[in-house]
PDB file of C-alpha atoms in Angstrom:
ATOM      1  CA  ASP A1115      72.322 -19.274  29.378  1.00 64.00           C
ATOM      2  CA  ALA A1116      73.343 -22.182  31.581  1.00 81.00           C
ATOM      3  CA  GLY A1117      70.699 -21.442  34.189  1.00 94.00           C
ATOM      4  CA  VAL A1118      71.275 -21.694  37.924  1.00 97.00           C
ATOM      5  CA  ILE A1119      74.003 -24.199  38.740  1.00 97.00           C
ATOM      6  CA  GLN A1120      74.209 -26.098  42.009  1.00 98.00           C
ATOM      7  CA  SER A1121      76.731 -28.527  43.385  1.00 97.00           C
ATOM      8  CA  PRO A1122      76.894 -31.185  44.528  1.00 97.00           C
ATOM      9  CA  ARG A1123      73.697 -32.733  43.176  1.00 97.00           C
ATOM     10  CA  HIS A1124      73.700 -35.373  45.884  1.00 97.00           C
ATOM     11  CA  GLU A1125      75.366 -35.403  49.279  1.00 97.00           C
ATOM     12  CA  VAL A1126      75.379 -38.168  51.854  1.00 98.00           C
ATOM     13  CA  THR A1127      77.069 -37.404  55.131  1.00 97.00           C
ATOM     14  CA  GLU A1128      77.122 -38.484  58.726  1.00 97.00           C
ATOM     15  CA  MET A1129      75.599 -36.582  61.601  1.00 97.00           C
ATOM     16  CA  GLY A1130      77.982 -33.998  62.978  1.00 97.00           C
ATOM     17  CA  GLN A1131      79.837 -33.399  59.726  1.00 97.00           C
ATOM     18  CA  GLU A1132      80.019 -30.051  57.981  1.00 97.00           C
ATOM     19  CA  VAL A1133      78.121 -29.741  54.704  1.00 98.00           C
ATOM     20  CA  THR A1134      78.658 -27.022  52.104  1.00 98.00           C
ATOM     21  CA  LEU A1135      76.244 -26.480  49.246  1.00 98.00           C
ATOM     22  CA  ARG A1136      77.178 -24.273  46.319  1.00 98.00           C
ATOM     23  CA  CYS A1137      75.252 -22.137  43.878  1.00 98.00           C
ATOM     24  CA  LYS A1138      76.016 -20.082  40.797  1.00 98.00           C
ATOM     25  CA  PRO A1139      73.109 -17.781  39.859  1.00 97.00           C
ATOM     26  CA  ILE A1140      72.150 -16.719  36.365  1.00 96.00           C
ATOM     27  CA  SER A1141      74.484 -14.000  35.198  1.00 95.00           C
ATOM     28  CA  GLY A1142      72.977 -10.549  35.659  1.00 94.00           C
ATOM     29  CA  HIS A1143      70.495 -11.605  38.307  1.00 95.00           C
ATOM     30  CA  ASP A1144      70.741  -9.396  41.369  1.00 94.00           C
ATOM     31  CA  TYR A1145      68.805 -11.643  43.734  1.00 95.00           C
ATOM     32  CA  LEU A1146      69.707 -15.067  45.016  1.00 97.00           C
ATOM     33  CA  PHE A1147      67.493 -17.274  47.156  1.00 96.00           C
ATOM     34  CA  TRP A1148      68.081 -20.464  49.126  1.00 97.00           C
ATOM     35  CA  TYR A1149      65.117 -22.808  49.694  1.00 97.00           C
ATOM     36  CA  ARG A1150      64.663 -26.107  51.471  1.00 97.00           C
ATOM     37  CA  GLN A1151      62.066 -28.656  50.403  1.00 97.00           C
ATOM     38  CA  THR A1152      60.769 -31.497  52.553  1.00 95.00           C
ATOM     39  CA  MET A1153      57.609 -33.560  52.453  1.00 92.00           C
ATOM     40  CA  MET A1154      56.528 -32.244  55.821  1.00 91.00           C
ATOM     41  CA  ARG A1155      57.171 -28.536  55.357  1.00 91.00           C
ATOM     42  CA  GLY A1156      57.098 -28.063  51.590  1.00 92.00           C
ATOM     43  CA  LEU A1157      59.207 -25.338  49.987  1.00 94.00           C
ATOM     44  CA  GLU A1158      60.614 -22.912  52.544  1.00 93.00           C
ATOM     45  CA  LEU A1159      62.660 -19.792  51.938  1.00 94.00           C
ATOM     46  CA  LEU A1160      65.787 -19.840  54.073  1.00 96.00           C
ATOM     47  CA  ILE A1161      67.590 -16.652  53.073  1.00 96.00           C
ATOM     48  CA  TYR A1162      67.941 -14.252  50.173  1.00 95.00           C
ATOM     49  CA  PHE A1163      70.629 -11.888  48.951  1.00 96.00           C
ATOM     50  CA  ASN A1164      70.544  -8.694  46.937  1.00 94.00           C
ATOM     51  CA  ASN A1165      73.774  -7.706  45.221  1.00 94.00           C
ATOM     52  CA  ASN A1166      75.680 -10.164  47.438  1.00 94.00           C
ATOM     53  CA  VAL A1167      74.241  -8.731  50.661  1.00 95.00           C
ATOM     54  CA  PRO A1168      71.993 -10.903  52.865  1.00 95.00           C
ATOM     55  CA  ILE A1169      68.628  -9.185  53.130  1.00 93.00           C
ATOM     56  CA  ASP A1170      66.429 -11.586  55.050  1.00 92.00           C
ATOM     57  CA  ASP A1171      67.635 -14.674  56.889  1.00 93.00           C
ATOM     58  CA  SER A1172      64.545 -15.150  59.025  1.00 91.00           C
ATOM     59  CA  GLY A1173      63.950 -18.547  57.469  1.00 92.00           C
ATOM     60  CA  MET A1174      67.301 -19.991  58.527  1.00 94.00           C
ATOM     61  CA  PRO A1175      66.368 -22.718  61.000  1.00 88.00           C
ATOM     62  CA  GLU A1176      69.125 -22.191  63.543  1.00 86.00           C
ATOM     63  CA  ASP A1177      72.700 -21.129  64.076  1.00 91.00           C
ATOM     64  CA  ARG A1178      73.990 -24.311  62.518  1.00 96.00           C
ATOM     65  CA  PHE A1179      73.019 -22.847  59.160  1.00 97.00           C
ATOM     66  CA  SER A1180      74.975 -20.043  57.529  1.00 97.00           C
ATOM     67  CA  ALA A1181      75.042 -18.589  54.027  1.00 97.00           C
ATOM     68  CA  LYS A1182      77.469 -16.354  52.207  1.00 97.00           C
ATOM     69  CA  MET A1183      77.719 -14.687  48.849  1.00 97.00           C
ATOM     70  CA  PRO A1184      81.305 -13.500  48.342  1.00 96.00           C
ATOM     71  CA  ASN A1185      80.634 -12.311  44.794  1.00 95.00           C
ATOM     72  CA  ALA A1186      77.862 -11.986  42.224  1.00 94.00           C
ATOM     73  CA  SER A1187      78.436 -15.433  40.778  1.00 95.00           C
ATOM     74  CA  PHE A1188      78.803 -17.630  43.834  1.00 96.00           C
ATOM     75  CA  SER A1189      76.976 -18.453  47.037  1.00 98.00           C
ATOM     76  CA  THR A1190      77.326 -21.130  49.686  1.00 98.00           C
ATOM     77  CA  LEU A1191      74.989 -22.595  52.262  1.00 98.00           C
ATOM     78  CA  LYS A1192      76.784 -24.309  55.106  1.00 98.00           C
ATOM     79  CA  ILE A1193      75.433 -26.606  57.787  1.00 97.00           C
ATOM     80  CA  GLN A1194      77.710 -27.253  60.728  1.00 97.00           C
ATOM     81  CA  PRO A1195      77.187 -29.623  62.434  1.00 96.00           C
ATOM     82  CA  SER A1196      74.662 -31.462  60.312  1.00 97.00           C
ATOM     83  CA  GLU A1197      71.793 -33.465  61.820  1.00 96.00           C
ATOM     84  CA  PRO A1198      69.479 -36.114  60.315  1.00 97.00           C
ATOM     85  CA  ARG A1199      66.563 -33.652  60.339  1.00 96.00           C
ATOM     86  CA  ASP A1200      68.494 -31.487  57.881  1.00 97.00           C
ATOM     87  CA  SER A1201      67.925 -34.121  55.215  1.00 97.00           C
ATOM     88  CA  ALA A1202      66.064 -32.379  52.401  1.00 98.00           C
ATOM     89  CA  VAL A1203      66.425 -31.003  48.917  1.00 98.00           C
ATOM     90  CA  TYR A1204      68.061 -27.589  48.922  1.00 98.00           C
ATOM     91  CA  PHE A1205      67.321 -25.320  46.000  1.00 98.00           C
ATOM     92  CA  CYS A1206      69.013 -22.143  44.924  1.00 98.00           C
ATOM     93  CA  ALA A1207      67.080 -19.674  42.774  1.00 97.00           C
ATOM     94  CA  SER A1208      67.835 -16.297  41.249  1.00 96.00           C
ATOM     95  CA  SER A1209      65.872 -13.378  39.846  1.00 94.00           C
ATOM     96  CA  LEU A1210      66.499 -10.058  38.159  1.00 92.00           C
ATOM     97  CA  GLY A1211      64.549  -8.051  40.713  1.00 87.00           C
ATOM     98  CA  LEU A1212      61.692  -8.066  43.165  1.00 82.00           C
ATOM     99  CA  ALA A1213      58.983  -6.309  41.208  1.00 76.00           C
ATOM    100  CA  GLY A1214      56.854  -7.054  38.197  1.00 75.00           C
ATOM    101  CA  ASP A1215      58.130  -9.635  35.759  1.00 77.00           C
ATOM    102  CA  GLN A1216      61.611  -9.252  37.233  1.00 80.00           C
ATOM    103  CA  GLU A1217      60.558 -11.113  40.355  1.00 83.00           C
ATOM    104  CA  THR A1218      60.326 -14.378  38.423  1.00 89.00           C
ATOM    105  CA  GLN A1219      62.626 -16.845  40.122  1.00 92.00           C
ATOM    106  CA  TYR A1220      64.590 -19.491  38.258  1.00 94.00           C
ATOM    107  CA  PHE A1221      65.520 -22.564  40.225  1.00 96.00           C
ATOM    108  CA  GLY A1222      68.640 -24.654  40.094  1.00 97.00           C
ATOM    109  CA  PRO A1223      68.445 -28.477  39.958  1.00 96.00           C
ATOM    110  CA  GLY A1224      68.811 -28.779  43.729  1.00 97.00           C
ATOM    111  CA  THR A1225      71.099 -30.649  46.099  1.00 98.00           C
ATOM    112  CA  ARG A1226      69.661 -33.770  47.681  1.00 97.00           C
ATOM    113  CA  LEU A1227      71.149 -33.994  51.156  1.00 98.00           C
ATOM    114  CA  LEU A1228      70.949 -37.089  53.308  1.00 98.00           C
ATOM    115  CA  VAL A1229      72.372 -36.937  56.814  1.00 98.00           C
ATOM    116  CA  LEU A1230      72.780 -40.339  58.428  1.00 97.00           C
TER     117      LEU A1230
ATOM    118  CA  GLN B 923      51.332 -16.336  55.251  1.00 74.00           C
ATOM    119  CA  GLN B 924      51.536 -19.464  53.171  1.00 89.00           C
ATOM    120  CA  PRO B 925      48.836 -19.498  50.452  1.00 94.00           C
ATOM    121  CA  VAL B 926      46.274 -22.284  50.525  1.00 95.00           C
ATOM    122  CA  GLN B 927      45.907 -24.511  47.492  1.00 97.00           C
ATOM    123  CA  SER B 928      43.057 -26.807  46.537  1.00 96.00           C
ATOM    124  CA  PRO B 929      42.586 -29.559  45.692  1.00 97.00           C
ATOM    125  CA  GLN B 930      45.567 -31.452  47.111  1.00 96.00           C
ATOM    126  CA  ALA B 931      45.523 -33.882  44.212  1.00 97.00           C
ATOM    127  CA  VAL B 932      43.665 -34.490  40.992  1.00 97.00           C
ATOM    128  CA  ILE B 933      43.649 -37.368  38.543  1.00 97.00           C
ATOM    129  CA  LEU B 934      42.724 -36.721  34.938  1.00 96.00           C
ATOM    130  CA  ARG B 935      42.473 -38.587  31.691  1.00 97.00           C
ATOM    131  CA  GLU B 936      44.144 -37.047  28.667  1.00 97.00           C
ATOM    132  CA  GLY B 937      41.972 -34.311  27.221  1.00 96.00           C
ATOM    133  CA  GLU B 938      40.145 -33.506  30.459  1.00 97.00           C
ATOM    134  CA  ASP B 939      40.214 -30.146  32.174  1.00 96.00           C
ATOM    135  CA  ALA B 940      41.091 -29.181  35.740  1.00 97.00           C
ATOM    136  CA  VAL B 941      41.215 -26.099  37.935  1.00 97.00           C
ATOM    137  CA  ILE B 942      43.649 -25.463  40.765  1.00 97.00           C
ATOM    138  CA  ASN B 943      42.860 -22.728  43.245  1.00 97.00           C
ATOM    139  CA  CYS B 944      45.171 -20.613  45.343  1.00 96.00           C
ATOM    140  CA  SER B 945      43.997 -18.239  48.041  1.00 94.00           C
ATOM    141  CA  SER B 946      45.655 -15.955  50.517  1.00 91.00           C
ATOM    142  CA  SER B 947      44.597 -14.281  53.740  1.00 89.00           C
ATOM    143  CA  LYS B 948      46.714 -11.265  52.814  1.00 86.00           C
ATOM    144  CA  ALA B 949      46.355  -8.759  50.016  1.00 82.00           C
ATOM    145  CA  LEU B 950      48.105 -10.019  46.907  1.00 81.00           C
ATOM    146  CA  TYR B 951      50.473  -8.054  44.753  1.00 82.00           C
ATOM    147  CA  SER B 952      51.380 -10.925  42.488  1.00 87.00           C
ATOM    148  CA  VAL B 953      50.897 -14.652  42.115  1.00 91.00           C
ATOM    149  CA  HIS B 954      53.453 -17.059  40.701  1.00 93.00           C
ATOM    150  CA  TRP B 955      52.741 -20.516  39.320  1.00 94.00           C
ATOM    151  CA  TYR B 956      55.358 -23.263  39.102  1.00 95.00           C
ATOM    152  CA  ARG B 957      55.290 -26.901  38.103  1.00 96.00           C
ATOM    153  CA  GLN B 958      57.604 -29.494  39.567  1.00 97.00           C
ATOM    154  CA  LYS B 959      58.074 -32.981  38.184  1.00 96.00           C
ATOM    155  CA  HIS B 960      59.259 -35.743  40.439  1.00 93.00           C
ATOM    156  CA  GLY B 961      62.944 -35.408  41.283  1.00 92.00           C
ATOM    157  CA  GLU B 962      63.306 -32.124  39.419  1.00 95.00           C
ATOM    158  CA  ALA B 963      63.367 -28.426  40.263  1.00 94.00           C
ATOM    159  CA  PRO B 964      60.273 -26.217  40.161  1.00 95.00           C
ATOM    160  CA  VAL B 965      59.851 -24.664  36.724  1.00 94.00           C
ATOM    161  CA  PHE B 966      58.303 -21.259  36.274  1.00 92.00           C
ATOM    162  CA  LEU B 967      55.006 -21.228  34.382  1.00 92.00           C
ATOM    163  CA  MET B 968      53.720 -17.701  34.716  1.00 90.00           C
ATOM    164  CA  ILE B 969      53.387 -14.689  36.940  1.00 89.00           C
ATOM    165  CA  LEU B 970      50.243 -12.650  37.365  1.00 88.00           C
ATOM    166  CA  LEU B 971      50.542  -9.115  38.559  1.00 83.00           C
ATOM    167  CA  LYS B 972      48.020  -6.907  40.279  1.00 76.00           C
ATOM    168  CA  GLY B 973      45.405  -5.941  37.735  1.00 68.00           C
ATOM    169  CA  GLY B 974      43.366  -9.114  37.350  1.00 59.00           C
ATOM    170  CA  GLU B 975      44.946 -10.153  34.084  1.00 64.00           C
ATOM    171  CA  GLN B 976      44.777 -13.623  32.684  1.00 63.00           C
ATOM    172  CA  LYS B 977      47.808 -15.323  31.205  1.00 66.00           C
ATOM    173  CA  GLY B 978      48.464 -18.452  29.270  1.00 68.00           C
ATOM    174  CA  HIS B 979      51.226 -20.980  28.707  1.00 68.00           C
ATOM    175  CA  GLU B 980      50.430 -23.654  26.106  1.00 72.00           C
ATOM    176  CA  LYS B 981      46.931 -24.741  27.159  1.00 83.00           C
ATOM    177  CA  ILE B 982      47.536 -23.721  30.738  1.00 91.00           C
ATOM    178  CA  SER B 983      46.106 -20.387  31.771  1.00 91.00           C
ATOM    179  CA  ALA B 984      45.584 -18.537  35.003  1.00 92.00           C
ATOM    180  CA  SER B 985      43.496 -15.753  36.421  1.00 89.00           C
ATOM    181  CA  PHE B 986      44.089 -13.435  39.324  1.00 88.00           C
ATOM    182  CA  ASN B 987      41.330 -11.859  41.364  1.00 86.00           C
ATOM    183  CA  GLU B 988      43.057  -9.438  43.710  1.00 83.00           C
ATOM    184  CA  LYS B 989      39.781  -8.454  45.333  1.00 85.00           C
ATOM    185  CA  LYS B 990      39.122 -12.030  46.399  1.00 85.00           C
ATOM    186  CA  GLN B 991      42.830 -12.555  47.074  1.00 89.00           C
ATOM    187  CA  GLN B 992      42.906 -15.651  44.950  1.00 91.00           C
ATOM    188  CA  SER B 993      44.223 -17.086  41.720  1.00 92.00           C
ATOM    189  CA  SER B 994      43.171 -20.073  39.659  1.00 94.00           C
ATOM    190  CA  LEU B 995      45.190 -22.193  37.258  1.00 95.00           C
ATOM    191  CA  TYR B 996      43.306 -23.825  34.394  1.00 95.00           C
ATOM    192  CA  LEU B 997      44.581 -26.979  32.723  1.00 95.00           C
ATOM    193  CA  THR B 998      42.702 -27.330  29.447  1.00 93.00           C
ATOM    194  CA  ALA B 999      42.674 -30.479  27.325  1.00 94.00           C
ATOM    195  CA  SER B1000      45.329 -31.991  29.576  1.00 94.00           C
ATOM    196  CA  GLN B1001      48.295 -33.856  28.144  1.00 94.00           C
ATOM    197  CA  LEU B1002      50.472 -36.514  29.751  1.00 96.00           C
ATOM    198  CA  SER B1003      53.230 -33.903  30.070  1.00 94.00           C
ATOM    199  CA  TYR B1004      51.055 -31.864  32.423  1.00 96.00           C
ATOM    200  CA  SER B1005      51.590 -34.373  35.221  1.00 97.00           C
ATOM    201  CA  GLY B1006      53.473 -32.961  38.177  1.00 97.00           C
ATOM    202  CA  THR B1007      52.971 -30.886  41.282  1.00 97.00           C
ATOM    203  CA  TYR B1008      51.764 -27.342  40.789  1.00 97.00           C
ATOM    204  CA  PHE B1009      52.680 -24.678  43.278  1.00 96.00           C
ATOM    205  CA  CYS B1010      51.359 -21.189  43.618  1.00 95.00           C
ATOM    206  CA  GLY B1011      53.522 -18.580  45.252  1.00 93.00           C
ATOM    207  CA  THR B1012      52.513 -15.271  46.751  1.00 89.00           C
ATOM    208  CA  VAL B1013      54.752 -12.349  47.574  1.00 83.00           C
ATOM    209  CA  ASN B1014      54.687 -10.574  50.920  1.00 77.00           C
ATOM    210  CA  ASP B1015      57.458  -8.298  52.167  1.00 77.00           C
ATOM    211  CA  TYR B1016      59.360  -9.189  48.994  1.00 78.00           C
ATOM    212  CA  LYS B1017      59.429 -12.865  50.005  1.00 83.00           C
ATOM    213  CA  LEU B1018      57.850 -15.611  47.940  1.00 86.00           C
ATOM    214  CA  SER B1019      55.807 -18.114  49.964  1.00 90.00           C
ATOM    215  CA  PHE B1020      54.679 -21.305  48.299  1.00 93.00           C
ATOM    216  CA  GLY B1021      51.503 -23.252  48.798  1.00 94.00           C
ATOM    217  CA  ALA B1022      51.631 -26.936  49.693  1.00 95.00           C
ATOM    218  CA  GLY B1023      51.147 -27.923  46.073  1.00 96.00           C
ATOM    219  CA  THR B1024      48.556 -29.765  43.986  1.00 97.00           C
ATOM    220  CA  THR B1025      49.623 -33.073  42.496  1.00 97.00           C
ATOM    221  CA  VAL B1026      48.220 -33.606  39.019  1.00 98.00           C
ATOM    222  CA  THR B1027      48.275 -37.030  37.418  1.00 97.00           C
ATOM    223  CA  VAL B1028      47.243 -37.293  33.780  1.00 97.00           C
ATOM    224  CA  ARG B1029      46.546 -40.801  32.534  1.00 96.00           C
ATOM    225  CA  ALA B1030      46.284 -42.036  28.971  1.00 94.00           C
TER     226      ALA B1030
END
């Protein structure tokens, strides 16, 4: 299996621009998670989906952030407009389920975002 | 809700042992352990489910004491490849919360 795929791997943009991060989960995994990692705040869960439906978006920092999952093999995280404090590594992860061994999450390589 | 890890960092020589602790103020259903190397994604090591079982991965093992709401990760006879940041994760309301991490440096 190819594992979780994310693109782009690196993104440099200017404040105010729209940024779109993409994720392809492991085939057959019903759950998809978006995380943000910074030195100050560590690894934070932003939102997660079950069968393409957003279940919990309480971690999304503000309205500038939005996430979609139009089908089982694709999700996007969009920041509009971007700000320098959004600079972080954004990880996508997927899992089979939310109980027992199925709750194991597999992480993608991450997108390193720098907003100037 | 974020679990608390200790120590923050540890430096070892090859062959030495170390213990990383993870504790939670809430009742634990499961504990996850991940390792992240610099510039890479977190990699799953093991999951411990309610029941106090102990698991192992190479010479890395972990225990889970649900009564004390804590888990410990044991690095035995450490190798250079064990260097990285270790995170524990605890599940509440179906959401995985990660500790701040313990940075392990293994020197030759």
